[in-house]
Amino acid sequence: MPRLSEVIAALDALWPPERAEKWDAVGAVCGDPDAEVRRVLFAVDPVQEIADQAVELGADLIVTHHPLYLRGTTTVAAGHFKGRVVHTLIKHDIALHVAHTNADTADPGVSDALAGALDLRVCGPLVPDASDPAGRRGLGRVCELDHPMTLREFGAHAAARLPATAQGLRVAGDPDALVRTVAVSGGSGDSLFDAVRASGADVFLTADLRHHPVSEVVQHGPLALVDAAHWATEWPWCEQAAAQLDEISDRHGWDLRVHVSKTVTDPWSAHHTSPSIDGAPN
């Protein structure tokens, strides 16, 4: 069985921490470097439900996309939900490791997994990493469909392919417009509109889109937008990352048991459709 330090070294080779944004908090959160690792659980969020699942599974390591502590703290007291997560992990000898923006821009990265979930052919990064001479790393991906479809059809296709959430998908644009090229970015993507326009994409699928930026894009035309739940756009990375660690485990003869959490940790729990969306407000 490998030690935690060996597994962390392999994860850092996949997603080097120095490639994370300066504001980010990636890497090891807790865990004994000399402890043996047998089971690993991948998840998007380091919340209590995931910690409890790891305990039930008998996992020795959790790898999440989102940080537990993005900003500094002066306490890990169990009276706070983040402190309770830390107490649960330490009590049960479970380590926690985070790969966030360093996984976003990796090759393959979060947006590659999102494109794969949507059956899209990746052409290249939306915002290339200037430090990558091969031009494969970077934020977001520009993709192509195997066959053109209308925006209405693409929205339905994306809703069927992404994990189900209370939010579902919201679409902005002409539903009959033809879609050939798709830009994707897992997580919050409304800072990338200029790059999306420059890419020539017909539609941009991302998450956390806000009213004013979307209104401006729609008025600017003809770019269409698909807004999915943040969690849903990043969960496919868990399966991709688990497969990468599986391959490393096989290569080294580690015999790790690698799992992907299917627990929906998207914070939105319900969705109510308005009685009518035509005409004046009620």
Short mmCIF file of C-alpha atoms in Angstrom, two decimals:
data_model
loop_
_atom_site.label_atom_id
_atom_site.label_comp_id
_atom_site.label_asym_id
_atom_site.label_seq_id
_atom_site.Cartn_x
_atom_site.Cartn_y
_atom_site.Cartn_z
CA MET A 1 0.00 0.00 0.00
CA PRO A 2 1.32 3.47 -0.81
CA ARG A 3 1.84 6.12 1.82
CA LEU A 4 -0.23 9.29 1.67
CA SER A 5 2.89 11.26 0.69
CA GLU A 6 3.32 9.04 -2.39
CA VAL A 7 -0.29 9.46 -3.48
CA ILE A 8 -0.12 13.23 -2.93
CA ALA A 9 3.05 13.40 -5.04
CA ALA A 10 1.19 11.63 -7.86
CA LEU A 11 -1.76 14.03 -7.55
CA ASP A 12 0.57 17.04 -7.55
CA ALA A 13 2.14 15.73 -10.76
CA LEU A 14 -1.33 15.71 -12.36
CA TRP A 15 -2.28 19.14 -11.01
CA PRO A 16 0.87 21.03 -9.95
CA PRO A 17 -0.04 23.35 -7.08
CA GLU A 18 2.15 26.12 -8.52
CA ARG A 19 -0.32 26.40 -11.42
CA ALA A 20 -3.16 27.37 -9.09
CA GLU A 21 -4.28 31.00 -8.97
CA LYS A 22 -2.55 33.05 -6.26
CA TRP A 23 -5.83 33.51 -4.36
CA ASP A 24 -6.56 29.77 -4.35
CA ALA A 25 -6.04 27.23 -1.55
CA VAL A 26 -5.00 23.87 -2.99
CA GLY A 27 -3.09 20.86 -1.78
CA ALA A 28 -3.22 18.92 1.50
CA VAL A 29 -5.65 20.14 4.16
CA CYS A 30 -5.14 17.36 6.70
CA GLY A 31 -3.58 13.90 6.86
CA ASP A 32 -0.49 12.05 8.08
CA PRO A 33 2.07 11.81 5.23
CA ASP A 34 3.21 8.40 6.54
CA ALA A 35 -0.28 6.89 6.73
CA GLU A 36 -1.17 4.11 4.29
CA VAL A 37 -3.82 4.75 1.66
CA ARG A 38 -6.17 2.00 0.47
CA ARG A 39 -9.35 3.81 -0.56
CA VAL A 40 -9.78 7.24 -2.15
CA LEU A 41 -13.02 9.16 -2.60
CA PHE A 42 -13.40 11.95 -5.18
CA ALA A 43 -16.04 14.67 -4.74
CA VAL A 44 -16.70 18.28 -5.71
CA ASP A 45 -17.34 19.77 -2.25
CA PRO A 46 -15.64 19.07 1.11
CA VAL A 47 -18.91 19.16 3.05
CA GLN A 48 -20.14 17.05 5.96
CA GLU A 49 -22.12 14.68 3.72
CA ILE A 50 -18.91 13.79 1.88
CA ALA A 51 -16.94 13.37 5.10
CA ASP A 52 -19.64 11.04 6.44
CA GLN A 53 -19.65 9.09 3.19
CA ALA A 54 -15.88 8.67 3.43
CA VAL A 55 -16.23 7.32 6.97
CA GLU A 56 -18.88 4.82 5.86
CA LEU A 57 -16.78 3.79 2.87
CA GLY A 58 -13.63 3.37 4.92
CA ALA A 59 -11.73 5.86 2.75
CA ASP A 60 -8.28 7.01 3.78
CA LEU A 61 -8.23 10.04 1.48
CA ILE A 62 -10.78 12.46 0.03
CA VAL A 63 -9.87 14.50 -3.05
CA THR A 64 -12.19 17.44 -3.69
CA HIS A 65 -12.29 20.15 -6.31
CA HIS A 66 -13.41 22.94 -4.01
CA PRO A 67 -11.24 24.08 -1.10
CA LEU A 68 -12.43 23.67 2.48
CA TYR A 69 -10.76 26.88 3.63
CA LEU A 70 -10.36 29.34 0.78
CA ARG A 71 -9.47 32.09 3.23
CA GLY A 72 -7.49 31.93 6.45
CA THR A 73 -9.11 30.86 9.70
CA THR A 74 -8.21 31.07 13.38
CA THR A 75 -10.23 28.05 14.49
CA VAL A 76 -11.24 24.55 13.46
CA ALA A 77 -13.69 24.22 16.37
CA ALA A 78 -16.40 21.64 15.69
CA GLY A 79 -19.08 24.22 16.50
CA HIS A 80 -18.64 25.52 12.94
CA PHE A 81 -19.52 23.27 9.98
CA LYS A 82 -16.02 23.47 8.47
CA GLY A 83 -14.43 22.66 11.80
CA ARG A 84 -16.82 19.74 12.16
CA VAL A 85 -15.59 18.39 8.81
CA VAL A 86 -11.98 18.66 10.04
CA HIS A 87 -12.84 16.88 13.31
CA THR A 88 -14.62 14.08 11.44
CA LEU A 89 -11.67 13.55 9.10
CA ILE A 90 -8.98 13.58 11.77
CA LYS A 91 -11.01 11.37 14.12
CA HIS A 92 -11.26 8.73 11.41
CA ASP A 93 -7.73 9.13 9.98
CA ILE A 94 -8.99 10.49 6.65
CA ALA A 95 -6.81 12.89 4.69
CA LEU A 96 -8.17 15.71 2.51
CA HIS A 97 -6.52 17.02 -0.65
CA VAL A 98 -7.77 19.82 -2.93
CA ALA A 99 -7.20 20.38 -6.68
CA HIS A 100 -9.04 23.54 -7.76
CA THR A 101 -7.79 26.10 -10.29
CA ASN A 102 -4.75 23.92 -10.94
CA ALA A 103 -7.22 21.25 -12.13
CA ASP A 104 -9.26 23.81 -14.10
CA THR A 105 -6.38 24.58 -16.46
CA ALA A 106 -4.78 21.11 -16.54
CA ASP A 107 -4.51 18.85 -19.58
CA PRO A 108 -6.87 17.10 -19.19
CA GLY A 109 -8.76 19.41 -16.87
CA VAL A 110 -12.22 20.22 -15.57
CA SER A 111 -13.50 21.57 -18.89
CA ASP A 112 -12.20 18.52 -20.79
CA ALA A 113 -14.33 16.35 -18.51
CA LEU A 114 -17.31 18.65 -19.06
CA ALA A 115 -16.84 18.45 -22.84
CA GLY A 116 -16.59 14.67 -22.61
CA ALA A 117 -19.84 14.47 -20.66
CA LEU A 118 -21.52 16.43 -23.47
CA ASP A 119 -20.00 14.30 -26.26
CA LEU A 120 -18.12 17.31 -27.63
CA ARG A 121 -14.87 17.17 -29.60
CA VAL A 122 -12.28 19.43 -27.96
CA CYS A 123 -10.41 21.75 -30.33
CA GLY A 124 -8.32 23.61 -27.75
CA PRO A 125 -8.38 25.84 -24.66
CA LEU A 126 -10.66 28.87 -24.55
CA VAL A 127 -8.00 30.91 -22.71
CA PRO A 128 -4.62 29.25 -23.43
CA ASP A 129 -1.97 29.02 -20.71
CA ALA A 130 0.94 31.08 -22.02
CA SER A 131 3.39 28.80 -20.17
CA ASP A 132 2.30 25.74 -22.18
CA PRO A 133 4.20 25.55 -25.50
CA ALA A 134 1.95 22.71 -26.68
CA GLY A 135 -1.10 24.96 -26.37
CA ARG A 136 -3.22 22.34 -24.60
CA ARG A 137 -3.52 23.76 -21.09
CA GLY A 138 -5.72 26.68 -20.20
CA LEU A 139 -9.10 27.78 -18.94
CA GLY A 140 -12.23 26.48 -20.65
CA ARG A 141 -12.40 24.60 -23.94
CA VAL A 142 -13.59 25.36 -27.47
CA CYS A 143 -15.38 22.33 -28.90
CA GLU A 144 -17.31 21.07 -31.90
CA LEU A 145 -20.42 18.95 -32.21
CA ASP A 146 -20.25 15.88 -34.44
CA HIS A 147 -23.50 17.05 -36.03
CA PRO A 148 -25.08 20.54 -35.88
CA MET A 149 -28.25 20.90 -33.83
CA THR A 150 -30.56 23.71 -32.87
CA LEU A 151 -30.04 25.55 -29.60
CA ARG A 152 -33.26 23.95 -28.34
CA GLU A 153 -31.88 20.50 -29.14
CA PHE A 154 -28.50 21.30 -27.61
CA GLY A 155 -30.10 22.50 -24.38
CA ALA A 156 -32.09 19.28 -24.13
CA HIS A 157 -28.95 17.25 -24.95
CA ALA A 158 -26.95 19.01 -22.22
CA ALA A 159 -29.74 18.57 -19.68
CA ALA A 160 -29.80 14.83 -20.42
CA ARG A 161 -26.02 14.40 -20.23
CA LEU A 162 -25.18 16.44 -17.12
CA PRO A 163 -25.96 15.28 -13.57
CA ALA A 164 -29.49 16.22 -12.52
CA THR A 165 -29.90 19.18 -10.15
CA ALA A 166 -32.83 21.24 -8.89
CA GLN A 167 -31.77 24.12 -11.12
CA GLY A 168 -31.61 22.17 -14.36
CA LEU A 169 -30.42 24.33 -17.27
CA ARG A 170 -31.35 27.83 -18.39
CA VAL A 171 -30.93 28.87 -22.02
CA ALA A 172 -30.57 32.36 -23.52
CA GLY A 173 -30.80 32.83 -27.28
CA ASP A 174 -32.85 31.92 -30.33
CA PRO A 175 -34.03 28.32 -29.74
CA ASP A 176 -34.01 27.67 -33.51
CA ALA A 177 -30.46 28.96 -34.05
CA LEU A 178 -28.03 26.35 -35.36
CA VAL A 179 -25.21 25.26 -33.05
CA ARG A 180 -21.94 23.89 -34.43
CA THR A 181 -19.23 25.24 -32.11
CA VAL A 182 -19.54 25.15 -28.32
CA ALA A 183 -17.38 26.84 -25.68
CA VAL A 184 -17.48 25.29 -22.21
CA SER A 185 -16.06 26.22 -18.84
CA GLY A 186 -16.73 24.29 -15.66
CA GLY A 187 -17.78 26.48 -12.76
CA SER A 188 -18.37 30.24 -12.86
CA GLY A 189 -17.73 31.50 -16.39
CA ASP A 190 -19.16 34.96 -16.94
CA SER A 191 -15.70 36.53 -16.82
CA LEU A 192 -14.88 34.73 -20.09
CA PHE A 193 -17.41 36.32 -22.44
CA ASP A 194 -14.78 38.25 -24.41
CA ALA A 195 -12.76 35.08 -25.01
CA VAL A 196 -15.91 33.20 -26.01
CA ARG A 197 -16.83 35.88 -28.58
CA ALA A 198 -13.29 35.83 -29.93
CA SER A 199 -13.47 32.03 -30.31
CA GLY A 200 -16.45 32.30 -32.65
CA ALA A 201 -18.47 29.81 -30.62
CA ASP A 202 -22.21 29.60 -31.26
CA VAL A 203 -23.04 28.82 -27.63
CA PHE A 204 -21.28 29.01 -24.27
CA LEU A 205 -22.14 26.48 -21.55
CA THR A 206 -20.99 27.35 -18.05
CA ALA A 207 -22.45 28.11 -14.59
CA ASP A 208 -23.39 30.93 -12.21
CA LEU A 209 -24.45 33.37 -14.93
CA ARG A 210 -25.84 36.68 -13.63
CA HIS A 211 -28.63 38.86 -15.00
CA HIS A 212 -26.72 41.92 -16.21
CA PRO A 213 -23.84 40.14 -17.99
CA VAL A 214 -26.30 37.76 -19.66
CA SER A 215 -28.58 40.62 -20.72
CA GLU A 216 -25.62 42.38 -22.33
CA VAL A 217 -24.56 39.23 -24.18
CA VAL A 218 -28.08 38.66 -25.51
CA GLN A 219 -28.37 42.26 -26.67
CA HIS A 220 -24.93 42.08 -28.27
CA GLY A 221 -25.90 38.88 -30.17
CA PRO A 222 -25.73 36.28 -31.63
CA LEU A 223 -23.92 34.24 -28.94
CA ALA A 224 -26.27 31.86 -27.07
CA LEU A 225 -25.78 30.87 -23.43
CA VAL A 226 -26.54 27.76 -21.42
CA ASP A 227 -26.38 28.16 -17.64
CA ALA A 228 -26.04 24.91 -15.66
CA ALA A 229 -25.58 24.32 -11.94
CA HIS A 230 -22.02 24.94 -10.76
CA TRP A 231 -21.80 21.47 -9.19
CA ALA A 232 -23.11 19.76 -12.33
CA THR A 233 -20.46 21.33 -14.58
CA GLU A 234 -17.62 20.21 -12.31
CA TRP A 235 -18.77 16.76 -11.18
CA PRO A 236 -17.63 15.05 -14.44
CA TRP A 237 -14.06 15.98 -13.44
CA CYS A 238 -14.37 13.63 -10.45
CA GLU A 239 -14.82 10.65 -12.78
CA GLN A 240 -11.96 11.81 -15.01
CA ALA A 241 -9.65 12.39 -12.03
CA ALA A 242 -10.55 9.02 -10.49
CA ALA A 243 -9.67 7.29 -13.76
CA GLN A 244 -6.32 9.10 -13.81
CA LEU A 245 -5.51 7.93 -10.28
CA ASP A 246 -6.67 4.42 -11.16
CA GLU A 247 -4.16 4.35 -14.01
CA ILE A 248 -1.37 5.56 -11.72
CA SER A 249 -2.31 2.93 -9.12
CA ASP A 250 -2.16 0.17 -11.72
CA ARG A 251 1.17 1.41 -13.03
CA HIS A 252 2.71 1.42 -9.54
CA GLY A 253 0.99 -1.74 -8.32
CA TRP A 254 -0.70 0.16 -5.49
CA ASP A 255 -4.04 -1.66 -5.73
CA LEU A 256 -5.98 1.45 -4.65
CA ARG A 257 -9.77 1.36 -4.46
CA VAL A 258 -10.90 4.61 -6.08
CA HIS A 259 -14.49 5.83 -5.73
CA VAL A 260 -16.51 8.80 -7.02
CA SER A 261 -19.20 10.27 -4.80
CA LYS A 262 -22.60 10.51 -6.46
CA THR A 263 -23.99 12.58 -3.60
CA VAL A 264 -25.46 15.78 -5.01
CA THR A 265 -23.90 18.60 -2.99
CA ASP A 266 -25.32 21.39 -5.13
CA PRO A 267 -26.82 23.74 -2.50
CA TRP A 268 -30.08 24.36 -4.39
CA SER A 269 -32.67 21.79 -3.31
CA ALA A 270 -35.87 22.65 -5.21
CA HIS A 271 -37.11 24.37 -8.37
CA HIS A 272 -40.61 25.75 -8.99
CA THR A 273 -41.56 26.76 -12.53
CA SER A 274 -43.61 29.94 -12.80
CA PRO A 275 -47.20 29.39 -13.98
CA SER A 276 -46.52 31.47 -17.10
CA ILE A 277 -43.45 33.02 -18.70
CA ASP A 278 -45.37 34.82 -21.47
CA GLY A 279 -46.61 38.37 -21.28
CA ALA A 280 -46.58 40.71 -18.30
CA PRO A 281 -45.66 39.65 -14.76
CA ASN A 282 -48.49 38.30 -12.61
#
